[in-house]
mmCIF file of C-alpha atoms in Angstrom:
data_model
loop_
_atom_site.group_PDB
_atom_site.id
_atom_site.type_symbol
_atom_site.label_atom_id
_atom_site.label_comp_id
_atom_site.label_asym_id
_atom_site.label_seq_id
_atom_site.Cartn_x
_atom_site.Cartn_y
_atom_site.Cartn_z
ATOM 1 C CA UNK A 1049 38.957 -0.925 1.691
ATOM 2 C CA UNK A 1050 40.447 1.425 4.226
ATOM 3 C CA UNK A 1051 42.884 -0.374 7.163
ATOM 4 C CA UNK A 1052 44.712 1.364 9.940
ATOM 5 C CA UNK A 1053 48.252 0.370 9.251
ATOM 6 C CA UNK A 1054 51.398 0.955 11.395
ATOM 7 C CA UNK A 1055 48.584 3.410 13.054
ATOM 8 C CA UNK A 1056 48.251 5.354 9.974
ATOM 9 C CA UNK A 1057 44.855 5.807 7.863
ATOM 10 C CA UNK A 1058 45.055 3.693 4.343
ATOM 11 C CA UNK A 1059 43.046 3.086 0.996
ATOM 12 C CA UNK A 1060 43.839 0.077 -0.374
ATOM 13 C CA UNK A 1061 42.714 -0.455 -4.224
ATOM 14 C CA UNK A 1062 41.050 -4.200 -3.235
ATOM 15 C CA UNK A 1063 37.831 -5.195 -1.323
ATOM 16 C CA UNK A 1064 40.432 -7.835 0.485
ATOM 17 C CA UNK A 1065 43.994 -8.885 0.161
ATOM 18 C CA UNK A 1066 45.554 -11.868 2.251
ATOM 19 C CA UNK A 1067 48.422 -10.269 5.218
ATOM 20 C CA UNK A 1068 51.021 -11.362 2.148
ATOM 21 C CA UNK A 1069 49.168 -9.320 -1.164
ATOM 22 C CA UNK A 1070 49.582 -7.226 0.973
ATOM 23 C CA UNK A 1071 52.760 -7.021 2.209
ATOM 24 C CA UNK A 1072 53.632 -7.141 -1.348
ATOM 25 C CA UNK A 1073 51.271 -4.469 -2.118
ATOM 26 C CA UNK A 1074 53.555 -2.424 0.304
ATOM 27 C CA UNK A 1075 56.301 -3.278 -1.068
ATOM 28 C CA UNK A 1076 57.842 -4.481 2.789
ATOM 29 C CA UNK A 1077 60.449 -6.808 1.532
ATOM 30 C CA UNK A 1078 62.391 -7.020 4.762
ATOM 31 C CA UNK A 1079 63.663 -10.244 5.865
ATOM 32 C CA UNK A 1080 62.081 -10.657 9.181
ATOM 33 C CA UNK A 1081 58.848 -9.087 9.797
ATOM 34 C CA UNK A 1082 56.245 -9.650 12.635
ATOM 35 C CA UNK A 1083 52.784 -9.081 11.537
ATOM 36 C CA UNK A 1084 49.827 -7.910 13.859
ATOM 37 C CA UNK A 1085 45.843 -8.331 12.124
ATOM 38 C CA UNK A 1086 43.749 -6.909 15.271
ATOM 39 C CA UNK A 1087 46.510 -7.315 18.495
ATOM 40 C CA UNK A 1088 46.590 -11.064 16.903
ATOM 41 C CA UNK A 1089 50.210 -12.025 16.362
ATOM 42 C CA UNK A 1090 49.817 -13.402 12.687
ATOM 43 C CA UNK A 1091 52.826 -16.307 12.123
ATOM 44 C CA UNK A 1092 54.641 -16.070 8.933
ATOM 45 C CA UNK A 1093 53.369 -18.980 7.982
ATOM 46 C CA UNK A 1094 49.748 -17.966 8.813
ATOM 47 C CA UNK A 1095 50.136 -14.635 6.622
ATOM 48 C CA UNK A 1096 49.149 -16.606 2.905
ATOM 49 C CA UNK A 1097 45.752 -17.370 5.010
ATOM 50 C CA UNK A 1098 45.033 -14.418 6.979
ATOM 51 C CA UNK A 1099 42.675 -12.464 5.292
ATOM 52 C CA UNK A 1100 42.790 -8.749 5.546
ATOM 53 C CA UNK A 1101 39.305 -6.696 5.151
ATOM 54 C CA UNK A 1102 38.050 -3.138 5.381
ATOM 55 C CA UNK A 1103 38.362 -1.768 9.162
ATOM 56 C CA UNK A 1104 41.152 -3.847 10.307
ATOM 57 C CA UNK A 1105 44.206 -2.629 11.958
ATOM 58 C CA UNK A 1106 46.870 -4.318 10.568
ATOM 59 C CA UNK A 1107 50.514 -3.274 11.614
ATOM 60 C CA UNK A 1108 53.724 -5.018 10.566
ATOM 61 C CA UNK A 1109 57.016 -4.233 11.854
ATOM 62 C CA UNK A 1110 60.810 -4.713 10.681
ATOM 63 C CA UNK A 1111 63.198 -6.075 12.681
ATOM 64 C CA UNK A 1112 66.717 -4.551 12.118
ATOM 65 C CA UNK A 1113 69.883 -5.755 13.793
ATOM 66 C CA UNK A 1114 71.316 -3.360 16.207
ATOM 67 C CA UNK A 1115 71.735 -3.349 20.022
ATOM 68 C CA UNK B 623 55.343 12.837 42.091
ATOM 69 C CA UNK B 624 58.558 12.784 44.366
ATOM 70 C CA UNK B 625 62.033 10.382 44.064
ATOM 71 C CA UNK B 626 60.784 8.910 47.026
ATOM 72 C CA UNK B 627 57.152 8.380 45.680
ATOM 73 C CA UNK B 628 59.268 7.095 42.319
ATOM 74 C CA UNK B 629 61.627 5.002 44.194
ATOM 75 C CA UNK B 630 58.831 3.077 46.306
ATOM 76 C CA UNK B 631 56.855 1.927 43.517
ATOM 77 C CA UNK B 632 59.660 0.825 41.521
ATOM 78 C CA UNK B 633 61.486 -0.787 43.604
ATOM 79 C CA UNK B 634 58.439 -3.327 43.669
ATOM 80 C CA UNK B 635 58.410 -4.440 40.340
ATOM 81 C CA UNK B 636 60.834 -6.699 38.364
ATOM 82 C CA UNK B 637 62.714 -5.933 34.687
ATOM 83 C CA UNK B 638 63.413 -8.647 32.602
ATOM 84 C CA UNK B 639 66.412 -7.573 29.846
ATOM 85 C CA UNK B 640 67.325 -9.436 27.483
ATOM 86 C CA UNK B 641 70.795 -9.098 26.072
ATOM 87 C CA UNK B 642 73.476 -7.708 27.676
ATOM 88 C CA UNK B 643 75.610 -5.598 24.715
ATOM 89 C CA UNK B 644 74.988 -1.754 23.759
ATOM 90 C CA UNK B 645 70.903 -1.690 24.674
ATOM 91 C CA UNK B 646 70.581 -4.014 27.888
ATOM 92 C CA UNK B 647 73.199 -3.040 29.457
ATOM 93 C CA UNK B 648 72.721 0.802 29.480
ATOM 94 C CA UNK B 649 69.400 0.636 29.943
ATOM 95 C CA UNK B 650 69.720 -1.644 33.236
ATOM 96 C CA UNK B 651 72.431 1.021 34.638
ATOM 97 C CA UNK B 652 69.498 3.408 33.816
ATOM 98 C CA UNK B 653 66.745 1.388 35.438
ATOM 99 C CA UNK B 654 69.027 0.803 38.520
ATOM 100 C CA UNK B 655 70.094 4.113 39.509
ATOM 101 C CA UNK B 656 65.765 5.116 39.617
ATOM 102 C CA UNK B 657 65.790 2.490 41.597
ATOM 103 C CA UNK B 658 63.474 -0.857 40.211
ATOM 104 C CA UNK B 659 63.522 -3.637 42.835
ATOM 105 C CA UNK B 660 64.847 -6.177 40.253
ATOM 106 C CA UNK B 661 66.438 -6.802 37.312
ATOM 107 C CA UNK B 662 66.451 -10.297 35.345
ATOM 108 C CA UNK B 663 69.456 -10.371 32.909
ATOM 109 C CA UNK B 664 70.738 -12.663 29.852
ATOM 110 C CA UNK B 665 72.820 -12.692 27.500
ATOM 111 C CA UNK B 666 76.017 -16.001 27.038
ATOM 112 C CA UNK B 667 78.409 -13.480 25.575
ATOM 113 C CA UNK B 668 81.884 -11.950 27.056
ATOM 114 C CA UNK B 669 83.002 -8.926 26.606
ATOM 115 C CA UNK B 670 85.621 -7.396 23.769
ATOM 116 C CA UNK B 671 87.504 -4.706 23.359
ATOM 117 C CA UNK B 672 84.556 -3.940 20.524
ATOM 118 C CA UNK B 673 81.732 -3.874 22.617
ATOM 119 C CA UNK B 674 83.878 -0.683 24.536
ATOM 120 C CA UNK B 675 82.160 1.993 21.723
ATOM 121 C CA UNK B 676 78.844 1.247 23.313
ATOM 122 C CA UNK B 677 78.543 -0.733 26.305
ATOM 123 C CA UNK B 678 78.688 -0.354 29.893
ATOM 124 C CA UNK B 679 81.555 -2.377 30.492
ATOM 125 C CA UNK B 680 84.878 -1.454 31.435
ATOM 126 C CA UNK B 681 88.739 -1.817 29.738
ATOM 127 C CA UNK B 682 89.243 -4.548 33.668
ATOM 128 C CA UNK B 683 86.559 -5.990 33.075
ATOM 129 C CA UNK B 684 87.667 -7.857 28.811
ATOM 130 C CA UNK B 685 87.373 -11.632 28.695
ATOM 131 C CA UNK B 686 84.552 -11.450 31.877
ATOM 132 C CA UNK B 687 80.670 -12.339 31.025
ATOM 133 C CA UNK B 688 78.129 -9.936 30.465
ATOM 134 C CA UNK B 689 75.671 -10.383 32.783
ATOM 135 C CA UNK B 690 78.280 -11.128 35.823
ATOM 136 C CA UNK B 691 80.273 -7.801 34.588
ATOM 137 C CA UNK B 692 76.561 -6.078 34.564
ATOM 138 C CA UNK B 693 75.380 -6.913 37.909
ATOM 139 C CA UNK B 694 78.944 -6.047 39.346
ATOM 140 C CA UNK B 695 78.799 -2.155 37.438
ATOM 141 C CA UNK B 696 75.025 -2.386 39.037
ATOM 142 C CA UNK B 697 76.086 -2.379 42.174
ATOM 143 C CA UNK B 698 78.483 -0.223 41.888
ATOM 144 C CA UNK B 699 75.670 2.049 41.723
ATOM 145 C CA UNK B 700 73.025 0.733 43.342
ATOM 146 C CA UNK B 701 73.929 -1.814 45.969
ATOM 147 C CA UNK B 702 70.319 -2.406 47.329
ATOM 148 C CA UNK B 703 68.795 -3.766 43.447
ATOM 149 C CA UNK B 704 68.640 -7.248 43.400
ATOM 150 C CA UNK B 705 70.444 -8.521 39.846
ATOM 151 C CA UNK B 706 69.040 -12.015 38.487
ATOM 152 C CA UNK B 707 72.405 -12.652 35.654
ATOM 153 C CA UNK B 708 71.717 -15.810 33.723
ATOM 154 C CA UNK B 709 74.443 -16.872 31.122
ATOM 155 C CA UNK B 710 72.095 -18.681 28.138
ATOM 156 C CA UNK B 711 71.231 -17.980 24.391
ATOM 157 C CA UNK B 712 67.938 -17.323 25.089
ATOM 158 C CA UNK B 713 65.262 -19.719 23.129
ATOM 159 C CA UNK B 714 61.128 -19.509 23.386
ATOM 160 C CA UNK B 715 61.389 -21.645 25.965
ATOM 161 C CA UNK B 716 63.630 -20.486 28.818
ATOM 162 C CA UNK B 717 62.029 -16.920 27.818
ATOM 163 C CA UNK B 718 59.119 -18.596 29.502
ATOM 164 C CA UNK B 719 60.484 -19.713 31.510
ATOM 165 C CA UNK B 720 62.972 -17.126 33.311
ATOM 166 C CA UNK B 721 60.873 -13.979 32.507
ATOM 167 C CA UNK B 722 57.347 -15.278 33.406
ATOM 168 C CA UNK B 723 57.367 -13.134 36.962
ATOM 169 C CA UNK B 724 58.075 -9.422 35.076
ATOM 170 C CA UNK B 725 56.366 -6.664 35.067
ATOM 171 C CA UNK B 726 57.667 -5.388 32.049
ATOM 172 C CA UNK B 727 60.268 -7.045 29.687
ATOM 173 C CA UNK B 728 63.331 -5.202 27.438
ATOM 174 C CA UNK B 729 63.912 -6.608 24.018
ATOM 175 C CA UNK B 730 68.435 -5.899 23.783
ATOM 176 C CA UNK B 731 69.450 -7.739 21.183
ATOM 177 C CA UNK B 732 71.647 -7.228 18.964
ATOM 178 C CA UNK B 733 70.132 -9.459 15.527
ATOM 179 C CA UNK B 734 67.170 -9.542 13.685
ATOM 180 C CA UNK B 735 66.430 -12.808 13.743
ATOM 181 C CA UNK B 736 66.615 -12.567 17.660
ATOM 182 C CA UNK B 737 64.298 -9.705 18.248
ATOM 183 C CA UNK B 738 62.241 -11.996 16.510
ATOM 184 C CA UNK B 739 61.817 -14.442 17.645
ATOM 185 C CA UNK B 740 61.488 -12.815 21.351
ATOM 186 C CA UNK B 741 58.547 -10.458 20.293
ATOM 187 C CA UNK B 742 56.048 -13.507 18.728
ATOM 188 C CA UNK B 743 57.548 -15.372 21.887
ATOM 189 C CA UNK B 744 56.453 -12.443 24.161
ATOM 190 C CA UNK B 745 53.154 -11.446 22.111
ATOM 191 C CA UNK B 746 52.343 -15.092 21.879
ATOM 192 C CA UNK B 747 52.829 -16.248 25.671
ATOM 193 C CA UNK B 748 52.479 -13.370 27.579
ATOM 194 C CA UNK B 749 50.528 -11.376 25.804
ATOM 195 C CA UNK B 750 49.906 -9.018 28.687
ATOM 196 C CA UNK B 751 53.233 -8.237 29.180
ATOM 197 C CA UNK B 752 54.236 -5.201 28.129
ATOM 198 C CA UNK B 753 57.245 -5.314 26.170
ATOM 199 C CA UNK B 754 59.667 -2.406 25.433
ATOM 200 C CA UNK B 755 61.969 -3.158 22.259
ATOM 201 C CA UNK B 756 65.296 -1.449 20.185
ATOM 202 C CA UNK B 757 64.911 -1.609 16.303
ATOM 203 C CA UNK B 758 67.099 0.676 14.703
ATOM 204 C CA UNK B 759 69.634 2.622 16.297
ATOM 205 C CA UNK B 760 72.910 2.204 13.827
ATOM 206 C CA UNK B 761 75.381 5.175 12.969
ATOM 207 C CA UNK B 762 75.650 8.869 14.385
ATOM 208 C CA UNK B 763 73.287 12.079 14.137
ATOM 209 C CA UNK B 764 69.453 12.929 13.280
ATOM 210 C CA UNK B 765 68.786 12.449 16.691
ATOM 211 C CA UNK B 766 65.076 13.896 15.653
ATOM 212 C CA UNK B 767 64.479 10.431 13.326
ATOM 213 C CA UNK B 768 64.101 7.921 17.358
ATOM 214 C CA UNK B 769 61.012 7.389 18.770
ATOM 215 C CA UNK B 770 58.751 5.318 20.363
ATOM 216 C CA UNK B 771 55.298 4.091 19.281
ATOM 217 C CA UNK B 772 53.311 1.440 20.831
ATOM 218 C CA UNK B 773 51.645 -1.627 19.068
ATOM 219 C CA UNK B 774 48.929 -2.834 21.932
ATOM 220 C CA UNK B 775 51.729 -4.470 24.758
ATOM 221 C CA UNK B 776 54.539 -3.781 22.210
ATOM 222 C CA UNK B 777 56.624 -0.523 23.185
ATOM 223 C CA UNK B 778 58.801 0.214 19.698
ATOM 224 C CA UNK B 779 61.955 2.199 20.985
ATOM 225 C CA UNK B 780 63.986 3.129 18.035
ATOM 226 C CA UNK B 781 64.199 5.068 14.157
ATOM 227 C CA UNK B 782 62.811 1.542 12.462
ATOM 228 C CA UNK B 783 65.224 2.048 9.709
ATOM 229 C CA UNK B 784 68.757 2.071 10.275
ATOM 230 C CA UNK B 785 70.598 -1.035 10.131
ATOM 231 C CA UNK B 786 73.735 -1.870 11.381
ATOM 232 C CA UNK B 787 76.771 -2.341 8.268
ATOM 233 C CA UNK B 788 80.692 -2.194 8.302
ATOM 234 C CA UNK B 789 80.292 1.631 7.406
ATOM 235 C CA UNK B 790 77.010 2.009 9.975
ATOM 236 C CA UNK B 791 78.281 0.996 13.044
ATOM 237 C CA UNK B 792 76.199 0.726 16.324
ATOM 238 C CA UNK B 793 78.143 3.540 18.298
ATOM 239 C CA UNK B 794 77.244 4.564 22.134
ATOM 240 C CA UNK B 795 75.852 8.475 21.245
ATOM 241 C CA UNK B 796 73.022 6.430 19.000
ATOM 242 C CA UNK B 797 72.600 3.704 20.997
ATOM 243 C CA UNK B 798 72.889 5.348 24.510
ATOM 244 C CA UNK B 799 69.422 6.997 23.635
ATOM 245 C CA UNK B 800 67.825 4.029 22.461
ATOM 246 C CA UNK B 801 68.219 2.107 25.637
ATOM 247 C CA UNK B 802 67.649 5.336 28.040
ATOM 248 C CA UNK B 803 64.663 5.428 25.621
ATOM 249 C CA UNK B 804 63.369 1.944 26.216
ATOM 250 C CA UNK B 805 64.258 2.527 30.232
ATOM 251 C CA UNK B 806 62.047 5.574 30.033
ATOM 252 C CA UNK B 807 59.196 4.165 28.769
ATOM 253 C CA UNK B 808 59.872 1.327 31.129
ATOM 254 C CA UNK B 809 59.359 3.997 34.136
ATOM 255 C CA UNK B 810 55.706 5.054 32.086
ATOM 256 C CA UNK B 811 54.652 1.549 32.200
ATOM 257 C CA UNK B 812 55.463 0.887 35.561
ATOM 258 C CA UNK B 813 54.753 3.914 37.519
ATOM 259 C CA UNK B 814 50.816 4.833 35.171
ATOM 260 C CA UNK B 815 49.922 1.237 36.914
#
């Protein structure tokens, strides 16, 4: 499937994945993330039940300390 | 647009700033200089000597609550700005109350878990209010890695990779770049409406 990930086109070798599987597939290992699919905020506990499909727009924001 | 025209727009605007450390204090001062009408600033902390390597405070203000010292410094620069200081450790409930009427909200926390909390709170409860966050600014050098990207109503300023550590402290130059990039983004949002 082809998705948009963090504003960039991304081809993923799967028909569909859960958001949690996509995070693991991409090796996003940060402890704290904010995730959105097609503009909707997806809370951490909902990542395992949220499907990502062809054409979806996914944002994964890494929370980094400092300020 | 002339500065006079810019000021006439900005003086009607309210900006909420969550945190009065390196990002918040420098961003607030920049916004005060260009004539923002009202700044609502929240922080529970007091100024310590360690803060002076990047935060907009002075040696004689050590021990003061940051929000009151920042109000004082802003009014020295531009007495026309209305400052609403809150000594508070923000949580989802207080964010919803205090920042309810803001035109733009600036995320200026230091801890990653607090950044996550405010981003999720604002995206959840105020999806139409722009939120300008600062992510990744530790260390020195590599200015070109610092940028701004937009995801719907969330604007992220920073390099999105440099986490603070003992060997990679947050320091005035890079924290200042991100704080001013946040202030610049706030201006861009407010002047484009």
